[in-house]
Coordinates of C-alpha atoms in Angstrom, one line a residue:
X1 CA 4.4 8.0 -15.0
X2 CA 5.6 5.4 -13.0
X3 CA 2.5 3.4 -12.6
X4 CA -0.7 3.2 -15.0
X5 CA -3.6 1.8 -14.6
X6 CA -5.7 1.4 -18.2
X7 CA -9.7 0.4 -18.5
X8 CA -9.3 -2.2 -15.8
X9 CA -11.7 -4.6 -15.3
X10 CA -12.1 -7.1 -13.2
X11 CA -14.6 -10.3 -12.4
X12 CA -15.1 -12.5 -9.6
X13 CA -17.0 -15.1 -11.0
X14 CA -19.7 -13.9 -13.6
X15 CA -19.7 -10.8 -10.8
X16 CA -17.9 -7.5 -12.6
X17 CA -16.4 -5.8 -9.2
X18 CA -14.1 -2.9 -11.7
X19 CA -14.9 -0.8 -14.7
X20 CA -12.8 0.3 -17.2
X21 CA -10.4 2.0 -14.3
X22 CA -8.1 4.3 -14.9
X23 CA -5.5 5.6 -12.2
X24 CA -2.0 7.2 -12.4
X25 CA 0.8 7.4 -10.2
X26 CA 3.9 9.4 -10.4
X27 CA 7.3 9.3 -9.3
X28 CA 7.7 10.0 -5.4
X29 CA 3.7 11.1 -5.3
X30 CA 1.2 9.2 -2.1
X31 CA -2.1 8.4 -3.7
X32 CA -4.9 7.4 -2.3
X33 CA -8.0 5.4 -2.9
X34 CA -11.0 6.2 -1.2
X35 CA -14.5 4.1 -1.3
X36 CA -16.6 2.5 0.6
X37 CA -16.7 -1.2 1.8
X38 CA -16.9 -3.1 -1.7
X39 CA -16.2 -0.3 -3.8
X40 CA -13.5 -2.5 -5.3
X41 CA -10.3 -0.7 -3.3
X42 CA -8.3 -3.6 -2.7
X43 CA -9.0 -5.5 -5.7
X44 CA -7.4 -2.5 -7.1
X45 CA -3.9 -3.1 -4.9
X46 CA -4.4 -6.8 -6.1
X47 CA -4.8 -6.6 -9.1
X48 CA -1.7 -4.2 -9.6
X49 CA 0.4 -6.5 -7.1
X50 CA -0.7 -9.7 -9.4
X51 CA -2.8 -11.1 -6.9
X52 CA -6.0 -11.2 -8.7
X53 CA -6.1 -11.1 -12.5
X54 CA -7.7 -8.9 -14.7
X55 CA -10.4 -9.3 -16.9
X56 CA -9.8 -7.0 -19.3
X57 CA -6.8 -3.7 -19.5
X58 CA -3.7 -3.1 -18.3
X59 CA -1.4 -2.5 -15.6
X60 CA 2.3 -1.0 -15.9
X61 CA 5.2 -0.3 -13.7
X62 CA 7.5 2.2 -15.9
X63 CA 5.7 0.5 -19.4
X64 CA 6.4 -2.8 -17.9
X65 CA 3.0 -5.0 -18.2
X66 CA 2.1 -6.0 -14.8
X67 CA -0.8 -7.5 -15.8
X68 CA 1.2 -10.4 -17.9
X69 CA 3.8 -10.8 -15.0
X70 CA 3.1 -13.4 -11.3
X71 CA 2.7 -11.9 -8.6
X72 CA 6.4 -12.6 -7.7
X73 CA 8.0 -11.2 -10.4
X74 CA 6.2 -8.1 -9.8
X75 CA 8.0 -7.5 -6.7
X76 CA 11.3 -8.1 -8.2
X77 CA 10.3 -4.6 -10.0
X78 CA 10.2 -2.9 -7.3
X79 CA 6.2 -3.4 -6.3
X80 CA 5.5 -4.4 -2.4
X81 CA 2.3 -4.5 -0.8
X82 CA 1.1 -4.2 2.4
X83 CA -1.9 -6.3 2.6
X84 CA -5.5 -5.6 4.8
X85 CA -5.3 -7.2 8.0
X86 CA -1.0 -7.4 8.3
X87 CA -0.6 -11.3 7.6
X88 CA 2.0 -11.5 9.7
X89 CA 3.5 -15.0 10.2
X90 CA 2.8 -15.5 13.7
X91 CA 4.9 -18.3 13.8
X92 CA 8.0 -17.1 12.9
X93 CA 9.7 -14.2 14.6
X94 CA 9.6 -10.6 13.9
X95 CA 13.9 -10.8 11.9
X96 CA 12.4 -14.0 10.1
X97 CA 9.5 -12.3 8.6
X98 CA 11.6 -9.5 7.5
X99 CA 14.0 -11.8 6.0
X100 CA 11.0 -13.0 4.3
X101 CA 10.5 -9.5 2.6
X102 CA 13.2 -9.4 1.3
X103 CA 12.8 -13.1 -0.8
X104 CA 13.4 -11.9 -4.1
X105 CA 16.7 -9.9 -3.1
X106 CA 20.0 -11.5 -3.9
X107 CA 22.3 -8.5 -2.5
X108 CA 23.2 -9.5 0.8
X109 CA 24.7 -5.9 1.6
X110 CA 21.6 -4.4 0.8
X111 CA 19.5 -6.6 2.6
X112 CA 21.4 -5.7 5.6
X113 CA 20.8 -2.3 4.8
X114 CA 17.7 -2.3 4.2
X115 CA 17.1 -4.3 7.8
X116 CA 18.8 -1.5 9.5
X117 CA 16.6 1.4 8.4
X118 CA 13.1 -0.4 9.5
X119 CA 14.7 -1.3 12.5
X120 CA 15.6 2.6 12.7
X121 CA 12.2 3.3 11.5
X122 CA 10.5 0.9 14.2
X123 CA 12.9 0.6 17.0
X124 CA 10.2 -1.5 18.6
X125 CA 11.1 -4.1 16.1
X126 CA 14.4 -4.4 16.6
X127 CA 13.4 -4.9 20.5
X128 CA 11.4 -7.5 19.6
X129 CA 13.1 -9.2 16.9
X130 CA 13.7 -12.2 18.2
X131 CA 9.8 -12.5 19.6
X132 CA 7.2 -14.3 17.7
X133 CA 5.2 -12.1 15.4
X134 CA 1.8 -13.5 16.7
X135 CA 2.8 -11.9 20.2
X136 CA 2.8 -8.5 18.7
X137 CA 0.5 -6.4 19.5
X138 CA -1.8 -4.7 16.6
X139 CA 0.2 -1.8 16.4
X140 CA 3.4 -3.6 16.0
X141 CA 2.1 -6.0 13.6
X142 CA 1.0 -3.4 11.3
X143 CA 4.5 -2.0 11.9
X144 CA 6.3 -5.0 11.0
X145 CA 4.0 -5.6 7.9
X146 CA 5.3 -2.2 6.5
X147 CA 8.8 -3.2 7.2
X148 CA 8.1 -7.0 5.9
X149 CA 7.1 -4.2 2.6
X150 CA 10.1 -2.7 2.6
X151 CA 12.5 -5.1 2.8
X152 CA 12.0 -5.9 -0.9
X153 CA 13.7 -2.4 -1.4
X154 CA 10.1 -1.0 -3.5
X155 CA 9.9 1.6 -5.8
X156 CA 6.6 1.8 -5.0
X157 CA 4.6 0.6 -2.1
X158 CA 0.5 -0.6 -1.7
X159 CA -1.0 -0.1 1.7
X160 CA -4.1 -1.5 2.6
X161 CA -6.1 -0.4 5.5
X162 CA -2.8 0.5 7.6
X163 CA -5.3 2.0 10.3
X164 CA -7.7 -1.1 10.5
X165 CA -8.3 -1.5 14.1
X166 CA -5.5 0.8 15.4
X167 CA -6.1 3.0 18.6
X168 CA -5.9 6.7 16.9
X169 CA -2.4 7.7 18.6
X170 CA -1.0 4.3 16.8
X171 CA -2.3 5.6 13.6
X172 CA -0.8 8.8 14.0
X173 CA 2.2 7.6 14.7
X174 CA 1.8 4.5 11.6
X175 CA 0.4 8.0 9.2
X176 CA 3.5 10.0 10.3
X177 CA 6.1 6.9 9.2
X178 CA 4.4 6.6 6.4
X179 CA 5.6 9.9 5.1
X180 CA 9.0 9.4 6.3
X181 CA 9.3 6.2 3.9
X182 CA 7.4 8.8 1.1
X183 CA 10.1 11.5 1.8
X184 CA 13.3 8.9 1.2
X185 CA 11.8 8.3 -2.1
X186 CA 9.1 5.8 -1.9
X187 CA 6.5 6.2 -4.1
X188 CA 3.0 5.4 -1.9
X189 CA -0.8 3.6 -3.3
X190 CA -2.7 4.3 -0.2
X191 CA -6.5 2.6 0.5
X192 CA -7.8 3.7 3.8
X193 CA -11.1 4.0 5.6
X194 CA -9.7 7.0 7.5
X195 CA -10.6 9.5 4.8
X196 CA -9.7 12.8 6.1
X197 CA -6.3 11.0 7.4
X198 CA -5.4 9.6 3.9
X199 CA -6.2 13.3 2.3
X200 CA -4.1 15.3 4.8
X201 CA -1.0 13.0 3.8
X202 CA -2.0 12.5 0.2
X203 CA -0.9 14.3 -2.9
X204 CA -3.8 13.5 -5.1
X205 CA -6.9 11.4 -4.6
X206 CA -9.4 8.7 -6.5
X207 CA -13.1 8.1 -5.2
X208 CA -14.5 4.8 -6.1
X209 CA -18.0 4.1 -6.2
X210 CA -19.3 0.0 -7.4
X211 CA -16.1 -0.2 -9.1
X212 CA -16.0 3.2 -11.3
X213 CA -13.7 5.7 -10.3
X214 CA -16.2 8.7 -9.4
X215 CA -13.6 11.7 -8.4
X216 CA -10.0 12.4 -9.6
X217 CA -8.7 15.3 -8.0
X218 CA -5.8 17.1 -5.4
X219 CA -6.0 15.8 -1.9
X220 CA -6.8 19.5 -0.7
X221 CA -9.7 19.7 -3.2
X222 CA -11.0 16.4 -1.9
X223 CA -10.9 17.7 1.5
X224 CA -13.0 20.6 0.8
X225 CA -15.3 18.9 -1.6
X226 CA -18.8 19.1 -0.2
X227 CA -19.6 15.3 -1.8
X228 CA -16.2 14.4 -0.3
X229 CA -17.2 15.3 3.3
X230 CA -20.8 14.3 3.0
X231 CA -19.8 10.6 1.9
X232 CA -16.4 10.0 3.4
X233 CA -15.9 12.4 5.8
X234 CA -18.9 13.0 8.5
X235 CA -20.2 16.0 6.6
X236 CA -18.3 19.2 6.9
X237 CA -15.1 20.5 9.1

């Protein structure tokens, strides 16, 4: 398994926000994480990525304890994630923050590399890669947050909300790239408010309700589940 997730738990202040949460992840497998607002979703991604700290269990990438490790040397695994709301450093232009990515590589050759297939991913970006990131639009902010993501050459990758605020032929277009990374070998921890979308390009799915994981099942079961499409996914169809 290459990422485990054992009785997590979590606090904000005296405020418990996960319970005792358990969550697998296999080799070359997209997951995703669906919930509603406050369910605890991207705490989840944090906590794995070492943003926030848990309370109690444990995290590990290939038996390695994430949970012991900053948030830095996670990445260094091979863990990137692609935070809610892009984060883009507007400031800096589009090459600098994917040089920024890539800030725990040392090999030069495969940071070159590595440059050259998000520009091939996004050839937008590589229009643009001398333009300052807060000039992007959405669409191309979201797209240069995934590349920022995969310029730290991840075994696995966390994406937060990719469709947040998105016009719907962006998101298909963001949802189709997506499975191209999956399909060279990127493993994928999807959270998204776009149920149906993350189920059709999901393996296998988790619903979490107030912090407790609720459902466990295929994507395709999800879909058809009549809890599923009542909660998630504007009752049936």
């Amino acid at each position: 398994m290459l990422l485990r997730i054992e009785n997590l738990e979590v606090k904000y202040g005296n405020v418990q926000v996960l319970h005792k949460l358990n969550l697998n992840v296999a080799q070359g497998e997209i997951v995703t994480i669906l919930g509603a607002n406050g369910a605890g979703k991207s705490t989840t991604l944090m906590s794995v990525s070492g943003l926030v700290k848990p309370s109690g269990g444990g995290i590990y990438l290939e038996d390695k304890a994430l949970h012991k490790l900053e948030a830095h040397d996670i990445v260094k695994l091979g863990l990137a994630q692609v935070p809610e709301g892009r984060r883009v450093f507007g400031t800096l232009s589009v090459q600098e923050n994917l040089h920024l990515g890539a800030f725990t590589a040392t090999d030069q050759a495969r940071i070159r590399k590595n440059m050259e297939w998000v520009y091939e991913m996004f050839p937008i970006l590589h229009q643009r890669r001398g333009q300052l990131a807060g000039t992007l639009s959405g669409g191309e902010q979201q797209m240069l947050a995934i590349g920022r993501g995969l310029m730290a050459n991840p075994k696995i990758l966390l994406l937060d909300e990719p469709s947040l605020g998105l016009a719907p032929i962006l998101v298909k277009s963001i949802f189709a790239t997506i499975r191209e990374i999956n399909k060279s070998g990127v493993t994928i921890v999807l959270v998204e408010q776009n149920a149906r979308l993350a189920l059709k390009l999901a393996d296998r799915g988790y619903v979490l309700e107030l912090g407790k994981i609720v459902l466990e099942d295929t994507a395709k079961a999800l879909l058809v589940n009549p809890e599923v499409q009542n909660a998630y996914l504007g009752g049936a169809g």
